[in-house]
Coordinates of C-alpha atoms in Angstrom, one line a residue:
Chain A
M1 CA 10.8 40.5 22.8
V2 CA 10.7 43.1 20.1
D3 CA 7.8 42.4 17.5
S4 CA 9.5 43.8 14.2
S5 CA 6.1 43.8 12.7
S6 CA 5.0 46.6 14.9
I7 CA 8.0 48.9 13.6
D8 CA 6.9 51.0 10.7
V9 CA 9.8 49.8 8.5
L10 CA 10.4 46.2 8.5
Q11 CA 14.1 45.1 8.8
P12 CA 16.0 44.1 5.8
V13 CA 17.1 40.4 5.3
L14 CA 19.1 39.0 2.4
I15 CA 17.8 36.0 0.7
L16 CA 20.1 34.4 -1.9
L17 CA 18.0 31.6 -3.3
P18 CA 14.3 30.8 -3.1
M19 CA 13.0 29.5 0.1
H20 CA 10.1 27.1 0.6
D21 CA 6.8 28.9 1.0
F22 CA 6.1 27.5 4.5
I23 CA 9.2 29.6 5.5
E24 CA 8.6 32.5 3.4
I25 CA 5.1 33.3 4.0
P26 CA 5.2 33.7 7.9
L27 CA 8.6 35.4 7.8
V28 CA 7.9 38.0 5.0
K29 CA 5.0 39.6 7.0
K30 CA 7.5 40.5 9.8
F31 CA 10.9 41.2 7.6
K32 CA 11.7 42.9 4.2
F33 CA 13.1 40.0 2.1
L34 CA 15.9 41.4 -0.2
K35 CA 15.9 38.7 -2.9
A36 CA 19.1 38.7 -4.5
F37 CA 18.2 35.9 -6.9
E38 CA 15.2 38.1 -8.5
A39 CA 17.5 41.2 -9.0
E40 CA 17.1 42.6 -12.5
E41 CA 20.7 44.2 -12.0
G42 CA 22.1 40.8 -11.3
R43 CA 23.3 39.6 -7.9
D44 CA 26.5 41.4 -7.7
Q45 CA 25.2 44.8 -8.2
F46 CA 22.3 44.0 -6.1
L47 CA 24.6 43.1 -3.2
E48 CA 26.6 46.3 -3.7
K49 CA 23.4 48.5 -3.9
H50 CA 22.3 47.0 -0.2
A51 CA 25.5 46.2 1.3
E52 CA 25.3 49.0 3.9
I53 CA 21.9 47.8 5.1
I54 CA 22.4 44.1 5.1
K55 CA 23.2 42.6 8.7
V56 CA 21.7 39.2 8.1
I57 CA 21.3 36.4 5.6
L58 CA 18.5 34.0 5.9
C59 CA 19.1 30.8 4.2
T60 CA 18.1 27.2 3.5
G61 CA 20.3 24.1 3.5
F62 CA 20.6 24.2 -0.2
T63 CA 22.0 27.8 -0.3
P64 CA 25.6 28.2 -0.6
V65 CA 27.1 31.3 1.4
N66 CA 30.6 31.5 0.2
A67 CA 33.8 33.6 1.2
E68 CA 33.0 36.0 -1.7
T69 CA 29.5 36.7 -0.8
I70 CA 30.5 37.5 2.7
S71 CA 33.3 39.8 1.6
K72 CA 30.8 41.9 -0.4
L73 CA 28.8 42.6 2.7
P74 CA 30.8 44.8 5.4
R75 CA 27.9 45.0 7.7
L76 CA 27.1 41.3 7.7
E77 CA 26.6 40.2 11.4
C78 CA 24.7 36.8 11.0
V79 CA 23.7 34.1 8.8
I80 CA 20.6 32.3 9.8
A81 CA 20.2 28.8 8.4
V82 CA 16.7 27.2 8.4
S83 CA 18.3 23.8 8.1
T84 CA 20.2 21.6 10.5
G85 CA 23.3 21.3 8.2
V86 CA 25.3 24.3 7.5
N87 CA 27.7 22.5 5.1
L88 CA 27.2 25.0 2.2
I89 CA 27.9 28.1 4.4
D90 CA 31.6 28.9 4.5
L91 CA 32.2 28.6 8.5
D92 CA 35.8 29.6 8.1
A93 CA 35.0 32.9 6.3
C94 CA 32.3 33.5 8.9
R95 CA 34.7 33.0 11.9
E96 CA 37.4 35.2 10.3
R97 CA 34.8 38.2 9.9
S98 CA 33.1 37.3 13.2
V99 CA 29.9 36.6 11.5
R100 CA 28.0 34.3 13.7
V101 CA 26.0 31.4 12.1
T102 CA 22.9 29.9 13.7
N103 CA 21.1 26.7 12.4
A104 CA 17.7 25.0 13.1
G105 CA 19.0 23.5 16.4
T106 CA 16.7 20.7 17.5
A107 CA 13.8 22.0 15.7
Y108 CA 13.8 19.2 13.1
S109 CA 15.6 16.5 15.4
E110 CA 12.4 14.3 16.3
D111 CA 10.9 14.3 12.7
T112 CA 14.2 13.5 11.1
A113 CA 15.0 10.8 13.7
D114 CA 11.6 9.2 13.0
Y115 CA 12.1 9.3 9.4
G116 CA 15.3 7.7 9.9
V117 CA 13.7 4.9 11.8
G118 CA 11.0 4.7 9.0
L119 CA 13.6 4.2 6.4
L120 CA 15.2 1.4 8.2
M121 CA 12.1 -0.6 8.8
D122 CA 11.2 0.2 5.3
V123 CA 14.4 -1.2 3.7
C124 CA 14.5 -4.2 6.2
R125 CA 10.9 -5.3 5.9
R126 CA 10.5 -4.0 2.3
I127 CA 7.4 -2.1 2.8
S128 CA 8.0 0.3 -0.2
A129 CA 8.7 -2.8 -2.4
A130 CA 5.8 -4.6 -1.2
D131 CA 3.6 -1.6 -2.0
S132 CA 5.0 -1.4 -5.5
F133 CA 4.4 -5.1 -6.0
V134 CA 0.7 -5.0 -5.1
R135 CA 0.2 -1.6 -7.0
Q136 CA 1.7 -3.3 -10.2
G137 CA -1.1 -6.0 -9.8
L138 CA 1.7 -8.7 -9.2
W139 CA 0.0 -10.0 -6.1
S140 CA -3.2 -11.3 -7.9
A141 CA -0.8 -13.1 -10.5
N142 CA 1.4 -14.5 -7.7
R143 CA -0.5 -15.4 -4.7
D144 CA 2.5 -17.1 -2.9
C145 CA 4.0 -13.7 -2.3
P146 CA 7.6 -13.3 -2.5
Y147 CA 9.7 -13.3 0.7
F148 CA 9.7 -9.9 2.0
G149 CA 12.9 -8.7 4.4
S150 CA 14.1 -9.8 7.7
S151 CA 13.2 -9.1 11.4
L152 CA 14.4 -6.0 13.1
G153 CA 14.6 -7.8 16.3
G154 CA 18.2 -8.8 16.9
K155 CA 19.7 -6.7 14.2
R156 CA 22.9 -5.0 15.0
V157 CA 22.6 -1.2 14.1
G158 CA 25.6 1.0 14.0
M159 CA 25.2 4.7 14.3
I160 CA 27.6 7.2 12.6
G161 CA 27.2 10.2 14.7
L162 CA 25.3 10.5 17.9
G163 CA 24.1 14.2 18.1
N164 CA 20.4 14.9 18.7
I165 CA 19.2 13.0 15.9
G166 CA 21.4 10.0 16.2
A167 CA 20.6 9.7 19.9
S168 CA 16.9 9.8 19.1
I169 CA 17.2 7.1 16.4
A170 CA 19.1 4.9 18.6
K171 CA 16.7 5.0 21.5
K172 CA 13.7 4.3 19.2
V173 CA 15.7 1.6 17.2
A174 CA 16.7 -0.2 20.4
S175 CA 12.9 -0.5 21.5
F176 CA 12.6 -2.8 18.5
G177 CA 15.2 -5.5 20.1
C178 CA 18.1 -4.1 18.0
E179 CA 21.6 -4.0 19.6
M180 CA 23.1 -0.5 19.2
S181 CA 26.6 0.7 18.8
Y182 CA 28.2 3.8 17.4
T183 CA 31.1 5.8 16.4
T184 CA 31.7 9.5 16.9
R185 CA 35.0 11.6 17.3
S186 CA 35.2 10.7 20.8
Q187 CA 33.5 8.1 23.0
K188 CA 30.5 9.5 25.1
E189 CA 30.6 8.6 28.6
T190 CA 26.9 8.5 29.4
V191 CA 25.7 6.5 26.4
P192 CA 24.8 2.8 27.0
Y193 CA 25.8 1.6 23.4
K194 CA 29.2 0.0 22.5
Y195 CA 31.6 2.4 20.9
Y196 CA 33.8 1.7 18.1
P197 CA 36.6 4.3 17.3
T198 CA 36.5 3.9 13.5
V199 CA 33.8 3.4 11.0
L200 CA 35.4 0.3 9.5
E201 CA 35.2 -1.3 12.9
L202 CA 31.5 -0.1 13.2
A203 CA 30.6 -1.4 9.9
S204 CA 32.5 -4.9 10.6
N205 CA 30.3 -5.4 13.6
N206 CA 26.9 -4.3 12.4
D207 CA 24.0 -5.3 10.0
V208 CA 23.0 -1.8 9.5
L209 CA 24.8 1.4 9.4
V210 CA 22.8 4.8 10.0
V211 CA 24.7 7.8 8.8
C212 CA 23.6 10.9 10.6
C213 CA 26.8 12.9 11.4
A214 CA 27.6 16.5 10.2
L215 CA 29.1 17.0 6.7
T216 CA 32.5 18.4 6.9
K217 CA 35.8 18.0 4.9
E218 CA 36.7 14.9 7.3
T219 CA 33.3 13.3 7.1
T220 CA 33.1 13.5 3.3
H221 CA 32.8 9.8 1.9
I222 CA 33.0 8.7 5.5
V223 CA 31.1 5.4 3.9
N224 CA 33.4 4.5 1.3
R225 CA 33.8 1.2 -0.6
D226 CA 35.9 -0.3 2.2
V227 CA 33.4 0.5 4.8
M228 CA 30.6 -1.2 2.5
L229 CA 32.6 -4.1 2.0
A230 CA 33.2 -4.4 5.7
L231 CA 29.5 -4.1 6.4
G232 CA 29.0 -7.0 4.0
K233 CA 26.4 -8.8 1.9
E234 CA 23.6 -9.0 4.4
G235 CA 24.4 -5.2 5.4
V236 CA 21.9 -2.2 4.9
V237 CA 23.0 1.6 4.7
I238 CA 20.6 4.4 5.9
N239 CA 21.5 8.0 5.2
I240 CA 19.6 10.8 6.6
G241 CA 22.6 13.1 7.2
R242 CA 24.0 14.7 3.8
G243 CA 24.6 12.9 0.5
P244 CA 28.3 13.3 0.2
L245 CA 28.6 11.4 3.4
I246 CA 28.4 8.3 1.3
D247 CA 30.5 7.6 -1.8
E248 CA 27.4 7.5 -4.1
K249 CA 29.3 5.8 -7.2
E250 CA 30.6 3.0 -4.8
L251 CA 27.2 2.7 -3.2
V252 CA 25.4 2.1 -6.6
K253 CA 28.3 -0.5 -7.5
C254 CA 28.1 -2.4 -4.3
L255 CA 24.3 -2.5 -4.6
L256 CA 24.7 -3.6 -8.3
N257 CA 27.2 -6.4 -7.3
G258 CA 25.1 -7.6 -4.2
E259 CA 28.2 -6.4 -2.1
I260 CA 25.6 -5.1 0.3
K261 CA 22.0 -5.7 0.7
G262 CA 20.1 -2.5 0.6
A263 CA 20.0 1.3 1.4
G264 CA 17.7 3.8 2.4
M265 CA 18.4 7.3 1.5
D266 CA 16.7 10.6 2.0
V267 CA 19.9 12.5 0.8
F268 CA 22.0 12.4 -2.2
E269 CA 25.4 13.9 -3.5
N270 CA 23.9 16.0 -6.3
E271 CA 20.3 16.8 -5.2
P272 CA 17.9 16.8 -6.7
E273 CA 19.7 14.5 -9.2
V274 CA 19.6 10.8 -8.1
P275 CA 21.7 8.2 -10.0
K276 CA 19.4 6.4 -12.3
E277 CA 20.6 3.1 -11.4
F278 CA 18.7 3.4 -8.1
Y279 CA 15.2 3.7 -10.0
G280 CA 15.3 0.1 -11.1
M281 CA 16.4 -1.3 -7.6
D282 CA 13.6 -2.8 -5.3
N283 CA 16.0 -3.0 -2.3
V284 CA 16.5 0.7 -2.0
V285 CA 14.0 3.4 -0.7
L286 CA 14.6 6.9 -2.1
S287 CA 13.3 10.0 -0.5
P288 CA 13.6 13.6 -1.6
H289 CA 15.4 15.3 1.6
S290 CA 12.0 15.1 3.2
A291 CA 13.0 13.6 6.5
P292 CA 12.7 16.9 8.4
L293 CA 9.6 18.1 6.5
T294 CA 6.5 18.3 8.5
P295 CA 4.0 21.0 9.5
E296 CA 5.0 20.8 13.0
S297 CA 8.9 21.0 12.4
L298 CA 8.5 23.8 10.0
E299 CA 6.4 25.6 12.8
N300 CA 9.3 25.1 15.2
V301 CA 11.9 26.4 12.7
V302 CA 9.6 29.5 11.8
E303 CA 9.5 30.4 15.5
L304 CA 13.1 30.0 16.0
S305 CA 14.1 32.0 12.9
I306 CA 11.8 34.8 13.8
A307 CA 13.4 34.8 17.4
N308 CA 16.9 34.9 15.9
L309 CA 16.1 37.8 13.4
N310 CA 14.5 39.7 16.1
N311 CA 17.5 39.0 18.5
V312 CA 20.0 40.3 15.7
F313 CA 18.2 43.5 15.3
A314 CA 17.8 43.9 18.9
K315 CA 21.4 43.0 19.7
R316 CA 20.3 40.2 21.9
P317 CA 21.9 36.7 22.2
L318 CA 21.3 34.3 19.2
L319 CA 19.8 30.9 19.7
S320 CA 21.3 27.5 18.4
V321 CA 24.5 29.3 17.5
V322 CA 27.1 27.0 15.2
V323 CA 29.8 29.7 15.0
Chain B
M1 CA 10.7 -35.5 22.4
V2 CA 10.0 -38.2 19.9
D3 CA 11.6 -37.2 16.5
S4 CA 9.2 -38.7 13.6
S5 CA 12.0 -38.7 11.2
S6 CA 13.7 -41.5 13.2
I7 CA 10.7 -43.7 12.8
D8 CA 10.7 -46.0 9.7
V9 CA 7.2 -44.9 8.3
L10 CA 6.5 -41.2 8.4
Q11 CA 3.2 -40.2 10.2
P12 CA 0.5 -38.8 7.8
V13 CA -0.8 -35.3 7.8
L14 CA -3.6 -33.9 5.8
I15 CA -2.7 -30.9 3.5
L16 CA -6.0 -29.3 2.2
L17 CA -4.3 -26.5 0.1
P18 CA -0.7 -25.9 -1.0
M19 CA 1.6 -24.5 1.7
H20 CA 4.5 -22.1 1.2
D21 CA 7.7 -23.7 0.5
F22 CA 9.4 -22.4 3.6
I23 CA 6.7 -24.4 5.6
E24 CA 6.4 -27.5 3.3
I25 CA 10.3 -28.2 2.7
P26 CA 11.3 -28.7 6.4
L27 CA 8.2 -30.5 7.5
V28 CA 7.9 -32.8 4.5
K29 CA 11.2 -34.6 5.7
K30 CA 9.4 -35.4 8.9
F31 CA 5.9 -36.3 8.1
K32 CA 4.1 -37.8 5.2
F33 CA 2.1 -35.1 3.6
L34 CA -1.3 -36.2 2.0
K35 CA -2.1 -33.5 -0.4
A36 CA -5.9 -33.5 -1.1
F37 CA -5.4 -30.9 -3.6
E38 CA -3.4 -32.9 -5.8
A39 CA -5.6 -36.0 -5.7
E40 CA -6.4 -37.4 -9.1
E41 CA -9.5 -39.0 -7.7
G42 CA -10.8 -35.6 -6.3
R43 CA -10.9 -34.3 -3.0
D44 CA -14.0 -36.1 -1.6
Q45 CA -12.7 -39.6 -2.8
F46 CA -9.2 -38.8 -1.3
L47 CA -10.4 -38.1 2.1
E48 CA -12.6 -41.1 2.1
K49 CA -9.7 -43.3 1.0
H50 CA -7.5 -42.0 4.0
A51 CA -10.1 -41.1 6.5
E52 CA -9.1 -43.9 8.9
I53 CA -5.5 -42.7 9.1
I54 CA -5.9 -38.9 9.2
K55 CA -5.4 -37.6 12.8
V56 CA -4.3 -34.1 11.8
I57 CA -4.7 -31.3 9.4
L58 CA -2.0 -28.9 8.8
C59 CA -3.0 -25.6 7.3
T60 CA -2.2 -22.1 6.4
G61 CA -4.3 -18.9 7.3
F62 CA -5.9 -19.1 3.7
T63 CA -7.1 -22.7 4.1
P64 CA -10.9 -23.1 4.8
V65 CA -11.3 -26.2 7.2
N66 CA -15.2 -26.3 7.3
A67 CA -17.6 -28.5 9.1
E68 CA -18.0 -30.7 6.2
T69 CA -14.4 -31.6 5.8
I70 CA -14.1 -32.3 9.6
S71 CA -17.2 -34.7 9.3
K72 CA -15.5 -36.8 6.7
L73 CA -12.6 -37.4 9.1
P74 CA -13.8 -39.5 12.0
R75 CA -10.3 -40.0 13.5
L76 CA -9.6 -36.3 13.4
E77 CA -7.8 -35.1 16.8
C78 CA -6.4 -31.8 15.7
V79 CA -6.1 -29.0 13.2
I80 CA -2.7 -27.1 13.2
A81 CA -2.6 -23.9 11.7
V82 CA 0.7 -22.3 10.8
S83 CA -1.0 -18.8 10.9
T84 CA -2.1 -16.5 13.7
G85 CA -5.6 -16.1 12.4
V86 CA -7.8 -19.1 12.4
N87 CA -11.1 -17.6 11.1
L88 CA -11.3 -19.9 8.1
I89 CA -11.5 -23.0 10.5
D90 CA -15.0 -23.8 11.7
L91 CA -14.2 -23.6 15.5
D92 CA -17.7 -24.5 16.6
A93 CA -17.5 -27.7 14.4
C94 CA -14.2 -28.5 15.9
R95 CA -15.4 -27.9 19.5
E96 CA -18.5 -30.1 18.8
R97 CA -16.1 -33.1 17.6
S98 CA -13.6 -32.4 20.2
V99 CA -11.1 -31.7 17.7
R100 CA -8.3 -29.4 19.0
V101 CA -7.1 -26.4 17.2
T102 CA -3.7 -24.8 17.4
N103 CA -2.4 -21.4 15.8
A104 CA 1.1 -19.9 15.3
G105 CA 0.9 -18.5 18.8
T106 CA 3.3 -15.7 19.3
A107 CA 5.7 -16.9 16.6
Y108 CA 4.8 -14.1 14.3
S109 CA 4.0 -11.5 16.9
E110 CA 7.0 -9.2 17.0
D111 CA 7.5 -9.1 13.2
T112 CA 4.0 -8.5 12.6
A113 CA 3.8 -5.8 15.1
D114 CA 7.0 -4.3 13.6
Y115 CA 5.4 -4.1 10.4
G116 CA 2.3 -2.5 11.8
V117 CA 4.6 0.3 13.2
G118 CA 6.2 0.5 9.8
L119 CA 2.9 0.8 7.9
L120 CA 1.9 3.6 10.5
M121 CA 5.0 5.6 10.0
D122 CA 4.9 5.1 6.3
V123 CA 1.4 6.4 6.1
C124 CA 1.9 9.2 8.3
R125 CA 5.4 10.4 6.9
R126 CA 4.6 9.4 3.6
I127 CA 7.6 7.3 2.8
S128 CA 6.4 5.0 0.0
A129 CA 4.9 8.0 -1.8
A130 CA 8.3 9.8 -1.5
D131 CA 10.0 6.8 -2.8
S132 CA 7.6 6.6 -5.9
F133 CA 7.9 10.4 -6.4
V134 CA 11.9 10.2 -6.6
R135 CA 11.5 7.0 -8.8
Q136 CA 9.3 8.9 -11.3
G137 CA 12.0 11.5 -11.7
L138 CA 9.5 14.1 -10.3
W139 CA 12.1 15.5 -7.9
S140 CA 14.5 16.7 -10.4
A141 CA 11.6 18.5 -12.2
N142 CA 10.3 19.8 -8.9
R143 CA 13.0 21.0 -6.5
D144 CA 10.7 22.3 -4.0
C145 CA 9.6 18.8 -3.0
P146 CA 5.9 18.6 -1.9
Y147 CA 4.8 18.4 1.6
F148 CA 5.4 14.9 3.0
G149 CA 3.3 13.9 5.8
S150 CA 3.2 15.1 9.6
S151 CA 4.8 14.5 12.9
L152 CA 4.4 11.0 14.8
G153 CA 5.1 12.8 17.9
G154 CA 2.0 13.9 19.6
K155 CA -0.4 11.8 17.5
R156 CA -3.3 9.8 19.2
V157 CA -3.2 6.3 18.4
G158 CA -6.1 4.0 19.2
M159 CA -5.6 0.2 19.2
I160 CA -8.6 -2.1 18.2
G161 CA -7.4 -5.2 20.0
L162 CA -4.7 -5.5 22.4
G163 CA -3.3 -9.1 22.3
N164 CA 0.4 -10.0 21.7
I165 CA 0.5 -8.0 18.5
G166 CA -1.5 -5.1 19.7
A167 CA 0.3 -4.6 23.0
S168 CA 3.8 -4.7 21.1
I169 CA 2.7 -2.2 18.5
A170 CA 1.4 0.1 21.6
K171 CA 4.8 -0.2 23.3
K172 CA 6.7 0.7 20.2
V173 CA 4.5 3.5 19.0
A174 CA 4.4 5.0 22.5
S175 CA 8.2 5.4 22.2
F176 CA 7.7 7.8 19.4
G177 CA 5.8 10.1 21.7
C178 CA 2.3 9.0 20.5
E179 CA -0.5 9.0 23.2
M180 CA -2.1 5.4 23.2
S181 CA -5.5 4.3 23.7
Y182 CA -7.5 1.1 23.0
T183 CA -10.6 -0.9 22.9
T184 CA -11.2 -4.6 23.6
R185 CA -14.1 -6.5 24.9
S186 CA -13.2 -5.7 28.5
Q187 CA -10.7 -3.3 29.9
K188 CA -7.4 -4.8 30.9
E189 CA -6.3 -3.8 34.5
T190 CA -2.7 -3.8 33.8
V191 CA -2.6 -1.7 30.8
P192 CA -1.3 2.0 31.0
Y193 CA -3.5 3.3 28.1
K194 CA -6.7 4.8 28.1
Y195 CA -9.7 2.5 27.5
Y196 CA -12.8 3.2 25.4
P197 CA -15.4 0.8 25.7
T198 CA -16.5 1.2 22.0
V199 CA -14.7 1.4 18.7
L200 CA -16.8 4.6 17.8
E201 CA -15.6 6.4 21.0
L202 CA -12.0 5.2 20.1
A203 CA -12.3 6.5 16.6
S204 CA -13.6 10.0 17.9
N205 CA -10.7 10.6 20.2
N206 CA -7.9 9.5 17.9
D207 CA -5.9 10.4 14.9
V208 CA -4.8 6.9 14.0
L209 CA -6.7 3.7 14.3
V210 CA -4.6 0.3 14.3
V211 CA -6.9 -2.7 13.7
C212 CA -5.2 -5.8 15.2
C213 CA -8.0 -7.9 16.9
A214 CA -8.9 -11.4 15.7
L215 CA -11.7 -11.8 12.9
T216 CA -14.8 -13.4 14.2
K217 CA -18.5 -12.8 13.5
E218 CA -18.7 -10.0 16.0
T219 CA -15.6 -8.2 14.7
T220 CA -16.4 -8.4 10.8
H221 CA -16.6 -4.8 9.6
I222 CA -15.7 -3.6 13.0
V223 CA -14.4 -0.4 11.3
N224 CA -17.3 0.6 9.3
R225 CA -18.3 4.0 7.8
D226 CA -19.6 5.5 11.1
V227 CA -16.2 4.7 12.6
M228 CA -14.3 6.3 9.8
L229 CA -16.4 9.4 9.9
A230 CA -15.8 9.5 13.6
L231 CA -12.0 9.2 13.0
G232 CA -12.3 12.3 10.7
K233 CA -10.6 13.9 7.9
E234 CA -7.1 13.9 9.3
G235 CA -7.5 10.3 10.5
V236 CA -5.4 7.2 9.4
V237 CA -6.3 3.6 9.6
I238 CA -3.9 0.7 9.7
N239 CA -4.8 -2.9 9.3
I240 CA -2.7 -5.7 9.9
G241 CA -5.5 -8.0 11.3
R242 CA -7.7 -9.4 8.7
G243 CA -9.2 -7.8 5.6
P244 CA -12.9 -8.0 6.7
L245 CA -12.3 -6.1 10.0
I246 CA -12.7 -3.1 7.8
D247 CA -15.6 -2.4 5.4
E248 CA -13.5 -2.2 2.4
K249 CA -16.0 -0.5 0.0
E250 CA -16.6 2.2 2.7
L251 CA -12.9 2.7 3.2
V252 CA -12.5 3.3 -0.7
K253 CA -15.3 5.8 -0.5
C254 CA -13.9 7.6 2.5
L255 CA -10.5 7.8 1.0
L256 CA -11.9 9.0 -2.3
N257 CA -14.1 11.7 -0.7
G258 CA -11.3 12.9 1.7
E259 CA -13.4 11.8 4.7
I260 CA -10.2 10.0 6.1
K261 CA -6.6 11.0 5.4
G262 CA -5.0 7.8 4.7
A263 CA -4.7 3.9 5.3
G264 CA -2.1 1.3 5.4
M265 CA -3.3 -2.2 4.8
D266 CA -1.3 -5.6 4.9
V267 CA -4.8 -7.3 4.5
F268 CA -8.0 -7.1 2.3
E269 CA -11.3 -8.4 2.0
N270 CA -10.8 -10.8 -1.0
E271 CA -7.1 -11.5 -1.0
P272 CA -5.2 -11.5 -3.3
E273 CA -7.7 -9.1 -4.9
V274 CA -7.1 -5.4 -4.0
P275 CA -9.7 -2.8 -5.0
K276 CA -8.3 -0.9 -8.0
E277 CA -9.2 2.3 -6.6
F278 CA -6.4 2.0 -4.1
Y279 CA -3.8 1.8 -7.0
G280 CA -4.2 5.4 -8.0
M281 CA -3.9 6.7 -4.3
D282 CA -0.7 8.1 -3.0
N283 CA -2.0 8.3 0.4
V284 CA -2.3 4.5 1.1
V285 CA 0.3 2.1 1.7
L286 CA -0.5 -1.4 0.3
S287 CA 1.1 -4.8 1.2
P288 CA 0.4 -8.5 0.3
H289 CA -0.2 -10.0 3.8
S290 CA 3.4 -10.1 4.2
A291 CA 3.6 -8.6 7.9
P292 CA 4.4 -11.8 9.5
L293 CA 6.7 -13.1 6.9
T294 CA 10.5 -13.2 7.7
P295 CA 12.9 -15.9 7.8
E296 CA 13.1 -15.6 11.5
S297 CA 9.4 -15.9 12.1
L298 CA 8.9 -18.8 9.6
E299 CA 11.5 -20.7 11.5
N300 CA 9.7 -20.1 14.9
V301 CA 6.5 -21.4 13.3
V302 CA 8.0 -24.4 11.6
E303 CA 9.5 -25.4 15.1
L304 CA 6.3 -24.7 16.7
S305 CA 4.4 -27.0 14.2
I306 CA 6.8 -29.9 14.2
A307 CA 6.6 -29.8 18.0
N308 CA 2.8 -29.8 17.8
L309 CA 2.8 -32.8 15.1
N310 CA 5.3 -34.6 17.3
N311 CA 2.8 -34.0 20.5
V312 CA -0.2 -35.2 18.4
F313 CA 1.4 -38.5 17.6
A314 CA 2.9 -39.0 20.8
K315 CA -0.4 -38.0 22.6
R316 CA 1.4 -35.3 24.6
P317 CA -0.2 -31.8 25.3
L318 CA -0.3 -29.4 22.6
L319 CA 1.3 -25.8 22.3
S320 CA -0.6 -22.6 21.5
V321 CA -4.0 -24.1 21.7
V322 CA -6.9 -22.0 20.4
V323 CA -9.8 -24.7 20.9

């Protein structure tokens, strides 16, 4: 493998928006970061100035890579995302230009899956609510502590999406005695769980929905008001996919009206904005898109990104290709 | 089985301290509750007045049943605890008088185990801390969200105690890719996990300690300062047993000094009092002894208690006998 740090001149990599330190610090030693967002001359001029040398964009899951940007970079060969979701990258525009797109592959899968299970447990057994209850000093004043949650064992849990993350969640949740089922575009022959062809049927037959499919035009608001009503008053929704998979305004209404029981969300429609109505609810658990973030996962993704960047410049096959 | 509700006069049951409604409401229809704590004449006179008819005490895990009380009840045959822990019942005094003691057996085991796993995930992945971070509006102000926790997979988790609850926790935690080990009074031949003969050795070789043994004179402060120092700066302690299993003052010091990394506690030394130092720590999860409390568990324990009370009066063998 070519180690680009041994080459006198580091290869250039376009960065459109700031990256987390834990990605930037190890990568900036090996590649020359061209930071469009810091350019004094403005982004467009910056892209124009460097257009002839930019072969690759490195981006987080929060960075839009749209058709206009792509059109300004005639030498662009590849967009390397350090996220699992690539919903902010215009994949059609990439396909048209034969620009390849890679994502984090399975680098975050286990940690994201674990966090999904954690959110499910937390909402069902009300752990964060209990923590807040004790911290407010309410236990001392109210020895006969309130009812906290309900058993996991026997709960029917429906997965929306059953990729790497969904399959890992399903396996782990099943070990708590839950009954698993799922919906995906087409039934998976090797999966032991019951399949429902529609999200509505899945919701009607489950106590918990776990949302972990990719965000596309088709899956936007896949959990809408009808789905939540089908899930019902005792129902819980967990979202570790992307915010727009759930119709957030309707989710707020359903929770306020007691039309569903609770929710655990690591993702939101307009991050980092969170609907203020959630702040006062003790039946929701809120999390700042941190499901994938552990030192271990980030080390995985840094390694994968370095390998892919090296592969681009060495014209070798890429890893975890999306497009 | 004799249904005591079909008998004209309900059988008397001594109650020393208030019970949760969810225990009292279904039981009070079937038995006559003699509530010593409500007696106008005072508890001693009340016991004296009813001494000849009291065959059974029904109690929660928060109710002391001491030698003096037992000595005042010459007809006492049985103490029925609706809790798993019987550490507030003077078992020696019971043995001496051939008073039998029963507990909740496995009624709460799965729910308590699930909650233990939940606390472990919550502390390691910092779910409650994340929830608090978002609720305080800190995410909007700090898009680049802070580091949240570390991977479960690969963590070494040591169980102190491996009864019903401990075995269930170990099995579930193992499904997250953790490496399990344990300590108990004697090695269990059929258990696949590594055995350490002492808590100190267990602590030295693990990242997480889960405390779920019975509280006795021997196990009081089984997790002391030395054990926490052996666990080390990256170590996490989870307690779903009883508060006095951990030296709480030393736990506070170790957390304040960064000598261990975090803790999840459903139980405390002086419940419902919680050391105020914990309130300001975002690396602890606090819970009001609610691990076993779900509608499902409580239904289990109500059924078991009714069966045992019926068995006492019908002179049939008792279930889940401790002494």
